[in-house]
Short mmCIF file of N, CA and C in Angstrom, two decimals:
data_model
loop_
_atom_site.label_atom_id
_atom_site.label_comp_id
_atom_site.label_asym_id
_atom_site.label_seq_id
_atom_site.Cartn_x
_atom_site.Cartn_y
_atom_site.Cartn_z
N UNK T 10 0.83 -1.16 0.00
CA UNK T 10 0.00 0.00 0.00
C UNK T 10 0.88 1.24 0.00
N UNK T 11 0.52 2.20 -0.81
CA UNK T 11 1.29 3.45 -0.89
C UNK T 11 0.83 4.45 0.15
N UNK T 12 1.67 5.41 0.39
CA UNK T 12 1.33 6.46 1.34
C UNK T 12 0.31 7.39 0.71
N UNK T 13 -0.58 7.91 1.52
CA UNK T 13 -1.60 8.83 1.05
C UNK T 13 -1.06 10.25 1.20
N UNK T 14 -1.09 10.99 0.12
CA UNK T 14 -0.57 12.36 0.13
C UNK T 14 -1.59 13.29 0.75
N UNK T 15 -1.13 14.20 1.61
CA UNK T 15 -2.00 15.19 2.23
C UNK T 15 -2.17 16.35 1.26
N UNK T 16 -3.38 16.49 0.70
CA UNK T 16 -3.65 17.56 -0.27
C UNK T 16 -4.53 18.65 0.34
N UNK T 17 -4.68 18.64 1.66
CA UNK T 17 -5.55 19.63 2.29
C UNK T 17 -4.91 21.01 2.35
N UNK T 18 -3.58 21.08 2.27
CA UNK T 18 -2.90 22.37 2.34
C UNK T 18 -2.86 23.01 0.96
N UNK T 19 -3.28 24.25 0.88
CA UNK T 19 -3.30 24.97 -0.39
C UNK T 19 -1.90 25.45 -0.76
N UNK T 20 -1.72 25.71 -2.05
CA UNK T 20 -0.46 26.22 -2.57
C UNK T 20 -0.74 27.57 -3.21
N UNK T 21 0.12 28.55 -2.94
CA UNK T 21 -0.02 29.89 -3.50
C UNK T 21 0.08 29.81 -5.02
N UNK T 22 -0.84 30.44 -5.72
CA UNK T 22 -0.84 30.43 -7.18
C UNK T 22 0.27 31.29 -7.77
N UNK T 23 0.86 32.15 -6.97
CA UNK T 23 1.91 33.03 -7.48
C UNK T 23 3.30 32.47 -7.22
N UNK T 24 3.61 32.22 -5.96
CA UNK T 24 4.98 31.79 -5.62
C UNK T 24 5.10 30.28 -5.46
N UNK T 25 4.00 29.56 -5.56
CA UNK T 25 3.98 28.09 -5.50
C UNK T 25 4.47 27.52 -4.17
N UNK T 26 4.30 28.28 -3.08
CA UNK T 26 4.66 27.75 -1.76
C UNK T 26 3.39 27.49 -0.97
N UNK T 27 3.50 26.63 0.00
CA UNK T 27 2.37 26.35 0.88
C UNK T 27 2.63 26.98 2.23
N UNK T 28 1.64 26.96 3.07
CA UNK T 28 1.83 27.50 4.41
C UNK T 28 0.52 27.94 5.02
N UNK T 29 0.58 28.37 6.26
CA UNK T 29 -0.65 28.73 6.97
C UNK T 29 -1.32 30.00 6.44
N UNK T 30 -0.60 30.85 5.71
CA UNK T 30 -1.21 32.09 5.23
C UNK T 30 -1.83 31.94 3.84
N UNK T 31 -1.70 30.78 3.22
CA UNK T 31 -2.27 30.56 1.89
C UNK T 31 -3.76 30.27 2.05
N UNK T 32 -4.57 31.09 1.39
CA UNK T 32 -6.02 30.89 1.44
C UNK T 32 -6.69 31.55 0.25
N UNK T 33 -7.97 31.26 0.09
CA UNK T 33 -8.75 31.87 -0.98
C UNK T 33 -8.94 33.34 -0.66
N UNK T 34 -8.81 34.20 -1.67
CA UNK T 34 -8.92 35.64 -1.47
C UNK T 34 -10.06 36.20 -2.30
N UNK T 35 -10.69 37.25 -1.80
CA UNK T 35 -11.80 37.92 -2.46
C UNK T 35 -13.04 37.83 -1.60
N UNK T 36 -13.73 38.94 -1.42
CA UNK T 36 -14.91 38.97 -0.57
C UNK T 36 -16.18 38.56 -1.30
N UNK T 37 -16.35 39.03 -2.53
CA UNK T 37 -17.57 38.74 -3.27
C UNK T 37 -17.43 37.43 -4.02
N UNK T 38 -16.32 37.27 -4.71
CA UNK T 38 -16.07 36.05 -5.45
C UNK T 38 -14.59 35.69 -5.29
N UNK T 39 -14.28 34.45 -5.54
CA UNK T 39 -12.91 34.00 -5.43
C UNK T 39 -12.06 34.70 -6.48
N UNK T 40 -11.01 35.37 -6.02
CA UNK T 40 -10.09 36.03 -6.94
C UNK T 40 -8.87 35.17 -7.19
N UNK T 41 -8.32 34.57 -6.12
CA UNK T 41 -7.11 33.76 -6.24
C UNK T 41 -6.86 33.04 -4.92
N UNK T 42 -5.96 32.08 -4.97
CA UNK T 42 -5.45 31.41 -3.77
C UNK T 42 -4.02 31.87 -3.62
N UNK T 43 -3.78 32.75 -2.63
CA UNK T 43 -2.47 33.37 -2.48
C UNK T 43 -2.05 33.40 -1.02
N UNK T 44 -0.72 33.48 -0.81
CA UNK T 44 -0.19 33.68 0.54
C UNK T 44 -0.27 35.18 0.86
N UNK T 45 -0.06 35.53 2.11
CA UNK T 45 -0.16 36.93 2.52
C UNK T 45 0.76 37.87 1.74
N UNK T 46 2.07 37.56 1.58
CA UNK T 46 2.93 38.50 0.84
C UNK T 46 2.49 38.67 -0.62
N UNK T 47 2.16 37.59 -1.30
CA UNK T 47 1.73 37.69 -2.71
C UNK T 47 0.39 38.43 -2.81
N UNK T 48 -0.51 38.18 -1.86
CA UNK T 48 -1.81 38.86 -1.86
C UNK T 48 -1.63 40.36 -1.68
N UNK T 49 -0.76 40.77 -0.77
CA UNK T 49 -0.55 42.20 -0.54
C UNK T 49 0.00 42.89 -1.78
N UNK T 50 0.93 42.25 -2.48
CA UNK T 50 1.47 42.82 -3.72
C UNK T 50 0.36 42.96 -4.76
N UNK T 51 -0.42 41.90 -4.95
CA UNK T 51 -1.49 41.89 -5.95
C UNK T 51 -2.57 42.91 -5.60
N UNK T 52 -3.04 42.90 -4.36
CA UNK T 52 -4.13 43.80 -3.95
C UNK T 52 -3.69 45.26 -3.99
N UNK T 53 -2.46 45.56 -3.59
CA UNK T 53 -1.97 46.94 -3.64
C UNK T 53 -1.85 47.44 -5.07
N UNK T 54 -1.38 46.59 -5.96
CA UNK T 54 -1.27 46.97 -7.38
C UNK T 54 -2.65 47.22 -7.97
N UNK T 55 -3.61 46.37 -7.66
CA UNK T 55 -4.97 46.54 -8.16
C UNK T 55 -5.61 47.80 -7.58
N UNK T 56 -5.35 48.07 -6.32
CA UNK T 56 -5.91 49.27 -5.67
C UNK T 56 -5.40 50.54 -6.33
N UNK T 57 -4.11 50.58 -6.65
CA UNK T 57 -3.56 51.76 -7.33
C UNK T 57 -4.17 51.91 -8.71
N UNK T 58 -4.31 50.82 -9.43
CA UNK T 58 -4.88 50.85 -10.78
C UNK T 58 -6.33 51.33 -10.76
N UNK T 59 -7.10 50.92 -9.75
CA UNK T 59 -8.52 51.25 -9.69
C UNK T 59 -8.82 52.51 -8.87
N UNK T 60 -7.82 53.08 -8.24
CA UNK T 60 -8.05 54.28 -7.44
C UNK T 60 -8.60 54.00 -6.06
N UNK T 61 -8.44 52.80 -5.57
CA UNK T 61 -8.94 52.43 -4.25
C UNK T 61 -7.84 52.65 -3.22
N UNK T 62 -7.53 53.91 -2.97
CA UNK T 62 -6.41 54.25 -2.08
C UNK T 62 -6.88 54.96 -0.82
N UNK T 63 -8.14 54.80 -0.45
CA UNK T 63 -8.66 55.42 0.76
C UNK T 63 -8.14 54.69 1.99
N UNK T 64 -8.09 55.40 3.09
CA UNK T 64 -7.69 54.76 4.35
C UNK T 64 -8.83 53.89 4.86
N UNK T 65 -8.51 52.77 5.50
CA UNK T 65 -9.58 51.92 6.05
C UNK T 65 -10.37 52.68 7.10
N UNK T 66 -11.66 52.43 7.10
CA UNK T 66 -12.52 53.07 8.08
C UNK T 66 -12.38 52.30 9.40
N UNK T 67 -12.10 53.04 10.46
CA UNK T 67 -11.93 52.42 11.77
C UNK T 67 -13.30 52.27 12.42
N UNK T 68 -13.57 51.08 12.93
CA UNK T 68 -14.83 50.85 13.62
C UNK T 68 -14.84 51.66 14.92
N UNK T 69 -15.90 52.42 15.16
CA UNK T 69 -15.93 53.24 16.38
C UNK T 69 -16.06 52.36 17.63
N UNK T 70 -15.50 52.84 18.71
CA UNK T 70 -15.61 52.16 19.99
C UNK T 70 -17.04 52.32 20.50
N UNK T 71 -17.72 51.23 20.84
CA UNK T 71 -19.12 51.37 21.29
C UNK T 71 -19.27 52.18 22.58
N UNK T 72 -18.20 52.29 23.35
CA UNK T 72 -18.27 53.07 24.59
C UNK T 72 -17.91 54.54 24.40
N UNK T 73 -17.48 54.90 23.21
CA UNK T 73 -17.08 56.28 22.93
C UNK T 73 -18.32 57.12 22.68
N UNK T 74 -18.46 58.22 23.40
CA UNK T 74 -19.65 59.07 23.27
C UNK T 74 -19.35 60.39 22.55
N UNK T 75 -18.14 60.55 22.01
CA UNK T 75 -17.82 61.77 21.28
C UNK T 75 -18.57 61.79 19.95
N UNK T 76 -18.93 62.97 19.46
CA UNK T 76 -19.66 63.04 18.19
C UNK T 76 -18.83 62.46 17.05
N UNK T 77 -19.51 61.80 16.14
CA UNK T 77 -18.84 61.20 14.98
C UNK T 77 -19.08 62.07 13.76
N UNK T 78 -18.03 62.44 13.09
CA UNK T 78 -18.12 63.20 11.85
C UNK T 78 -17.68 62.30 10.71
N UNK T 79 -18.45 62.25 9.62
CA UNK T 79 -18.03 61.42 8.49
C UNK T 79 -16.76 61.98 7.86
N UNK T 80 -15.98 61.13 7.19
CA UNK T 80 -14.76 61.64 6.55
C UNK T 80 -15.09 62.62 5.44
N UNK T 81 -14.18 63.55 5.20
CA UNK T 81 -14.37 64.53 4.14
C UNK T 81 -13.20 64.47 3.16
N UNK T 82 -13.45 64.89 1.95
CA UNK T 82 -12.42 64.95 0.92
C UNK T 82 -11.43 66.05 1.29
N UNK T 83 -10.16 65.73 1.24
CA UNK T 83 -9.15 66.74 1.60
C UNK T 83 -9.01 67.81 0.52
N UNK T 84 -9.52 67.55 -0.69
CA UNK T 84 -9.42 68.53 -1.78
C UNK T 84 -10.62 69.47 -1.84
N UNK T 85 -11.84 68.93 -1.70
CA UNK T 85 -13.02 69.78 -1.87
C UNK T 85 -13.84 69.96 -0.59
N UNK T 86 -13.56 69.16 0.44
CA UNK T 86 -14.26 69.30 1.70
C UNK T 86 -15.61 68.61 1.76
N UNK T 87 -16.04 67.96 0.69
CA UNK T 87 -17.33 67.26 0.68
C UNK T 87 -17.23 65.96 1.48
N UNK T 88 -18.36 65.54 2.03
CA UNK T 88 -18.40 64.26 2.74
C UNK T 88 -18.21 63.13 1.74
N UNK T 89 -17.39 62.17 2.10
CA UNK T 89 -17.14 61.00 1.24
C UNK T 89 -17.56 59.74 1.99
N UNK T 90 -17.83 58.71 1.22
CA UNK T 90 -18.23 57.45 1.82
C UNK T 90 -17.19 56.39 1.52
N UNK T 91 -16.48 55.92 2.53
CA UNK T 91 -15.50 54.86 2.30
C UNK T 91 -16.19 53.49 2.27
N UNK T 92 -15.84 52.68 1.29
CA UNK T 92 -16.36 51.32 1.18
C UNK T 92 -15.20 50.35 1.00
N UNK T 93 -15.31 49.17 1.60
CA UNK T 93 -14.29 48.16 1.34
C UNK T 93 -14.48 47.59 -0.06
N UNK T 94 -13.38 47.19 -0.68
CA UNK T 94 -13.45 46.58 -2.01
C UNK T 94 -13.44 45.07 -1.87
N UNK T 95 -13.59 44.41 -2.99
CA UNK T 95 -13.55 42.95 -3.04
C UNK T 95 -12.19 42.42 -2.63
N UNK T 96 -11.15 43.24 -2.73
CA UNK T 96 -9.79 42.80 -2.45
C UNK T 96 -9.21 43.46 -1.19
N UNK T 97 -10.08 43.75 -0.24
CA UNK T 97 -9.69 44.20 1.09
C UNK T 97 -8.95 45.54 1.12
N UNK T 98 -9.24 46.43 0.19
CA UNK T 98 -8.74 47.79 0.22
C UNK T 98 -9.97 48.70 0.26
N UNK T 99 -9.78 49.99 0.41
CA UNK T 99 -10.90 50.92 0.58
C UNK T 99 -10.92 51.95 -0.53
N UNK T 100 -12.15 52.39 -0.90
CA UNK T 100 -12.32 53.39 -1.94
C UNK T 100 -13.39 54.40 -1.47
N UNK T 101 -13.17 55.67 -1.81
CA UNK T 101 -14.16 56.71 -1.53
C UNK T 101 -15.10 56.79 -2.73
N UNK T 102 -16.39 56.63 -2.46
CA UNK T 102 -17.40 56.72 -3.51
C UNK T 102 -18.33 57.89 -3.24
N UNK T 103 -19.00 58.33 -4.29
CA UNK T 103 -19.99 59.40 -4.16
C UNK T 103 -21.16 58.90 -3.33
N UNK T 104 -21.99 59.82 -2.89
CA UNK T 104 -23.10 59.47 -2.02
C UNK T 104 -24.29 58.85 -2.74
N UNK T 105 -24.43 59.10 -4.03
CA UNK T 105 -25.60 58.61 -4.77
C UNK T 105 -25.17 58.02 -6.11
N UNK T 106 -26.03 57.16 -6.64
CA UNK T 106 -25.80 56.57 -7.95
C UNK T 106 -26.10 57.60 -9.04
N UNK T 107 -25.42 57.44 -10.17
CA UNK T 107 -25.65 58.24 -11.37
C UNK T 107 -25.84 57.30 -12.55
N UNK T 108 -26.47 57.77 -13.63
CA UNK T 108 -26.55 56.93 -14.83
C UNK T 108 -25.15 56.67 -15.39
N UNK T 109 -24.93 55.49 -15.91
CA UNK T 109 -23.61 55.10 -16.42
C UNK T 109 -23.11 56.06 -17.49
N UNK T 110 -24.02 56.65 -18.28
CA UNK T 110 -23.59 57.56 -19.34
C UNK T 110 -22.91 58.82 -18.81
N UNK T 111 -23.16 59.16 -17.53
CA UNK T 111 -22.59 60.36 -16.93
C UNK T 111 -21.30 60.11 -16.17
N UNK T 112 -20.83 58.85 -16.14
CA UNK T 112 -19.63 58.50 -15.36
C UNK T 112 -18.63 57.83 -16.29
N UNK T 113 -17.40 58.30 -16.25
CA UNK T 113 -16.34 57.70 -17.07
C UNK T 113 -16.15 56.23 -16.64
N UNK T 114 -15.85 55.34 -17.58
CA UNK T 114 -15.73 53.91 -17.26
C UNK T 114 -14.73 53.60 -16.15
N UNK T 115 -13.68 54.37 -16.03
CA UNK T 115 -12.68 54.08 -14.99
C UNK T 115 -13.17 54.44 -13.59
N UNK T 116 -14.31 55.10 -13.47
CA UNK T 116 -14.83 55.50 -12.17
C UNK T 116 -16.15 54.81 -11.82
N UNK T 117 -16.54 53.80 -12.56
CA UNK T 117 -17.82 53.12 -12.32
C UNK T 117 -17.65 51.99 -11.31
N UNK T 118 -18.48 52.03 -10.27
CA UNK T 118 -18.48 51.01 -9.22
C UNK T 118 -19.92 50.58 -8.96
N UNK T 119 -20.07 49.41 -8.37
CA UNK T 119 -21.37 48.94 -7.88
C UNK T 119 -21.18 48.49 -6.44
N UNK T 120 -22.24 48.61 -5.69
CA UNK T 120 -22.21 48.14 -4.30
C UNK T 120 -22.90 46.78 -4.25
N UNK T 121 -22.18 45.79 -3.74
CA UNK T 121 -22.70 44.43 -3.61
C UNK T 121 -22.93 44.14 -2.14
N UNK T 122 -24.06 43.51 -1.84
CA UNK T 122 -24.37 43.13 -0.47
C UNK T 122 -23.91 41.70 -0.25
N UNK T 123 -23.11 41.51 0.77
CA UNK T 123 -22.66 40.16 1.14
C UNK T 123 -23.53 39.69 2.29
N UNK T 124 -24.09 38.53 2.12
CA UNK T 124 -24.95 37.97 3.16
C UNK T 124 -24.16 36.99 4.01
N UNK T 125 -24.61 36.79 5.22
CA UNK T 125 -23.98 35.82 6.10
C UNK T 125 -24.11 34.42 5.54
N UNK T 126 -23.16 33.57 5.87
CA UNK T 126 -23.19 32.18 5.38
C UNK T 126 -24.47 31.51 5.85
N UNK T 127 -25.19 30.91 4.92
CA UNK T 127 -26.45 30.22 5.19
C UNK T 127 -27.48 31.16 5.82
N UNK T 128 -27.49 32.42 5.38
CA UNK T 128 -28.40 33.40 5.95
C UNK T 128 -28.83 34.39 4.86
N UNK T 129 -29.96 35.00 5.08
CA UNK T 129 -30.42 36.03 4.15
C UNK T 129 -30.18 37.43 4.72
N UNK T 130 -29.54 37.51 5.86
CA UNK T 130 -29.29 38.79 6.51
C UNK T 130 -28.03 39.41 5.93
N UNK T 131 -28.12 40.66 5.44
CA UNK T 131 -26.93 41.33 4.91
C UNK T 131 -25.87 41.51 6.00
N UNK T 132 -24.63 41.15 5.68
CA UNK T 132 -23.54 41.26 6.65
C UNK T 132 -22.61 42.42 6.33
N UNK T 133 -22.47 42.74 5.04
CA UNK T 133 -21.51 43.77 4.65
C UNK T 133 -21.84 44.28 3.26
N UNK T 134 -21.43 45.51 2.98
CA UNK T 134 -21.55 46.08 1.64
C UNK T 134 -20.15 46.27 1.11
N UNK T 135 -19.91 45.79 -0.12
CA UNK T 135 -18.59 45.83 -0.73
C UNK T 135 -18.68 46.53 -2.07
N UNK T 136 -17.69 47.39 -2.37
CA UNK T 136 -17.62 48.09 -3.65
C UNK T 136 -16.89 47.20 -4.66
N UNK T 137 -17.49 47.05 -5.83
CA UNK T 137 -16.91 46.24 -6.90
C UNK T 137 -16.82 47.10 -8.15
N UNK T 138 -15.64 47.18 -8.72
CA UNK T 138 -15.43 47.98 -9.93
C UNK T 138 -16.08 47.29 -11.12
N UNK T 139 -16.77 48.04 -11.94
CA UNK T 139 -17.45 47.50 -13.12
C UNK T 139 -16.42 47.34 -14.22
N UNK T 140 -16.26 46.12 -14.70
CA UNK T 140 -15.33 45.81 -15.78
C UNK T 140 -15.97 44.77 -16.70
N UNK T 141 -15.41 44.65 -17.87
CA UNK T 141 -15.86 43.59 -18.77
C UNK T 141 -17.11 43.97 -19.54
N UNK T 142 -18.27 43.80 -18.92
CA UNK T 142 -19.54 44.09 -19.58
C UNK T 142 -19.92 45.53 -19.30
N UNK T 143 -20.09 46.31 -20.34
CA UNK T 143 -20.47 47.71 -20.19
C UNK T 143 -21.94 47.80 -19.76
N UNK T 144 -22.24 48.63 -18.78
CA UNK T 144 -23.64 48.82 -18.40
C UNK T 144 -24.37 49.63 -19.46
N UNK T 145 -25.67 49.51 -19.48
CA UNK T 145 -26.48 50.34 -20.38
C UNK T 145 -26.33 51.80 -19.94
N UNK T 146 -26.51 52.75 -20.85
CA UNK T 146 -26.34 54.16 -20.48
C UNK T 146 -27.21 54.61 -19.31
N UNK T 147 -28.38 53.99 -19.14
CA UNK T 147 -29.28 54.41 -18.06
C UNK T 147 -29.08 53.60 -16.77
N UNK T 148 -28.23 52.58 -16.79
CA UNK T 148 -28.00 51.77 -15.59
C UNK T 148 -27.36 52.61 -14.49
N UNK T 149 -27.81 52.46 -13.25
CA UNK T 149 -27.20 53.22 -12.17
C UNK T 149 -25.84 52.62 -11.78
N UNK T 150 -24.87 53.49 -11.60
CA UNK T 150 -23.54 53.11 -11.12
C UNK T 150 -23.16 54.08 -10.01
N UNK T 151 -22.28 53.66 -9.14
CA UNK T 151 -21.81 54.54 -8.08
C UNK T 151 -20.45 55.07 -8.50
N UNK T 152 -20.35 56.38 -8.76
CA UNK T 152 -19.06 56.92 -9.19
C UNK T 152 -18.07 57.03 -8.04
N UNK T 153 -16.81 56.89 -8.37
CA UNK T 153 -15.76 57.18 -7.39
C UNK T 153 -15.86 58.66 -7.07
N UNK T 154 -15.51 59.04 -5.86
CA UNK T 154 -15.62 60.44 -5.48
C UNK T 154 -14.77 61.32 -6.39
N UNK T 155 -13.64 60.81 -6.84
CA UNK T 155 -12.75 61.61 -7.70
C UNK T 155 -13.46 62.07 -8.97
N UNK T 156 -14.44 61.29 -9.44
CA UNK T 156 -15.18 61.64 -10.66
C UNK T 156 -16.14 62.82 -10.44
N UNK T 157 -16.54 63.04 -9.20
CA UNK T 157 -17.49 64.12 -8.92
C UNK T 157 -16.91 65.18 -7.99
N UNK T 158 -15.63 65.06 -7.68
CA UNK T 158 -14.96 66.02 -6.80
C UNK T 158 -14.92 67.39 -7.48
N UNK T 159 -15.06 68.44 -6.69
CA UNK T 159 -15.11 69.79 -7.24
C UNK T 159 -13.78 70.52 -7.26
N UNK T 160 -12.71 69.86 -6.82
CA UNK T 160 -11.41 70.53 -6.86
C UNK T 160 -10.98 70.66 -8.33
N UNK T 161 -10.27 71.72 -8.69
CA UNK T 161 -9.92 71.98 -10.09
C UNK T 161 -9.15 70.84 -10.76
N UNK T 162 -8.24 70.19 -10.04
CA UNK T 162 -7.47 69.09 -10.64
C UNK T 162 -8.39 67.92 -11.00
N UNK T 163 -9.33 67.59 -10.10
CA UNK T 163 -10.25 66.48 -10.36
C UNK T 163 -11.19 66.81 -11.52
N UNK T 164 -11.65 68.05 -11.59
CA UNK T 164 -12.53 68.45 -12.69
C UNK T 164 -11.78 68.34 -14.02
N UNK T 165 -10.52 68.77 -14.04
CA UNK T 165 -9.72 68.67 -15.26
C UNK T 165 -9.48 67.21 -15.64
N UNK T 166 -9.18 66.34 -14.66
CA UNK T 166 -9.00 64.91 -14.94
C UNK T 166 -10.27 64.31 -15.52
N UNK T 167 -11.43 64.65 -14.94
CA UNK T 167 -12.70 64.11 -15.41
C UNK T 167 -12.98 64.55 -16.85
N UNK T 168 -12.67 65.81 -17.17
CA UNK T 168 -12.86 66.29 -18.54
C UNK T 168 -11.95 65.57 -19.53
N UNK T 169 -10.71 65.32 -19.13
CA UNK T 169 -9.78 64.59 -19.99
C UNK T 169 -10.22 63.15 -20.21
N UNK T 170 -10.73 62.51 -19.16
CA UNK T 170 -11.21 61.13 -19.30
C UNK T 170 -12.43 61.07 -20.19
N UNK T 171 -13.33 62.04 -20.08
CA UNK T 171 -14.51 62.06 -20.95
C UNK T 171 -14.12 62.30 -22.40
N UNK T 172 -13.10 63.14 -22.64
CA UNK T 172 -12.65 63.42 -24.00
C UNK T 172 -11.96 62.20 -24.61
N UNK T 173 -11.26 61.42 -23.80
CA UNK T 173 -10.55 60.24 -24.31
C UNK T 173 -11.48 59.04 -24.48
N UNK T 174 -12.69 59.13 -23.96
CA UNK T 174 -13.64 58.02 -24.03
C UNK T 174 -14.14 57.82 -25.46
N UNK T 175 -14.17 56.56 -25.95
CA UNK T 175 -14.70 56.32 -27.30
C UNK T 175 -16.21 56.57 -27.32
N UNK T 176 -16.68 57.07 -28.43
CA UNK T 176 -18.10 57.43 -28.53
C UNK T 176 -18.91 56.31 -29.06
#
């Protein structure tokens, strides 16, 4: 009789090593099976590409009675809404949805509700960047705050992105 190989330990898809930090990654759907160092490189690169460079929102202390102020944009002063992404980074999104025709493709996001395992109760809301299939012009999308920011640099960037967009 031959020895039975233990296949319960996962192997990182990037560096091909096994270990306790290798696991499935992605909140909404499986993105990859990676170890912590490879995941951090991949997620940080994706965050820079997608503009998800917001600071993580700190959960307030339940015993803290000081007033809570929502985060504001350092450029325009407007209130922003931080959301976690599918790859465990954070992005500032606008407060309301807009039609897809009014938002440049690089700034289109959707909010996905994650339910608890074996439950219909919503557990978390995650921001997912729209890629691949283009939404219809009237479909609602949540723009990144940078797309609607009123600071002059952001307005100029938005105009350049709209001009470079294929018609």
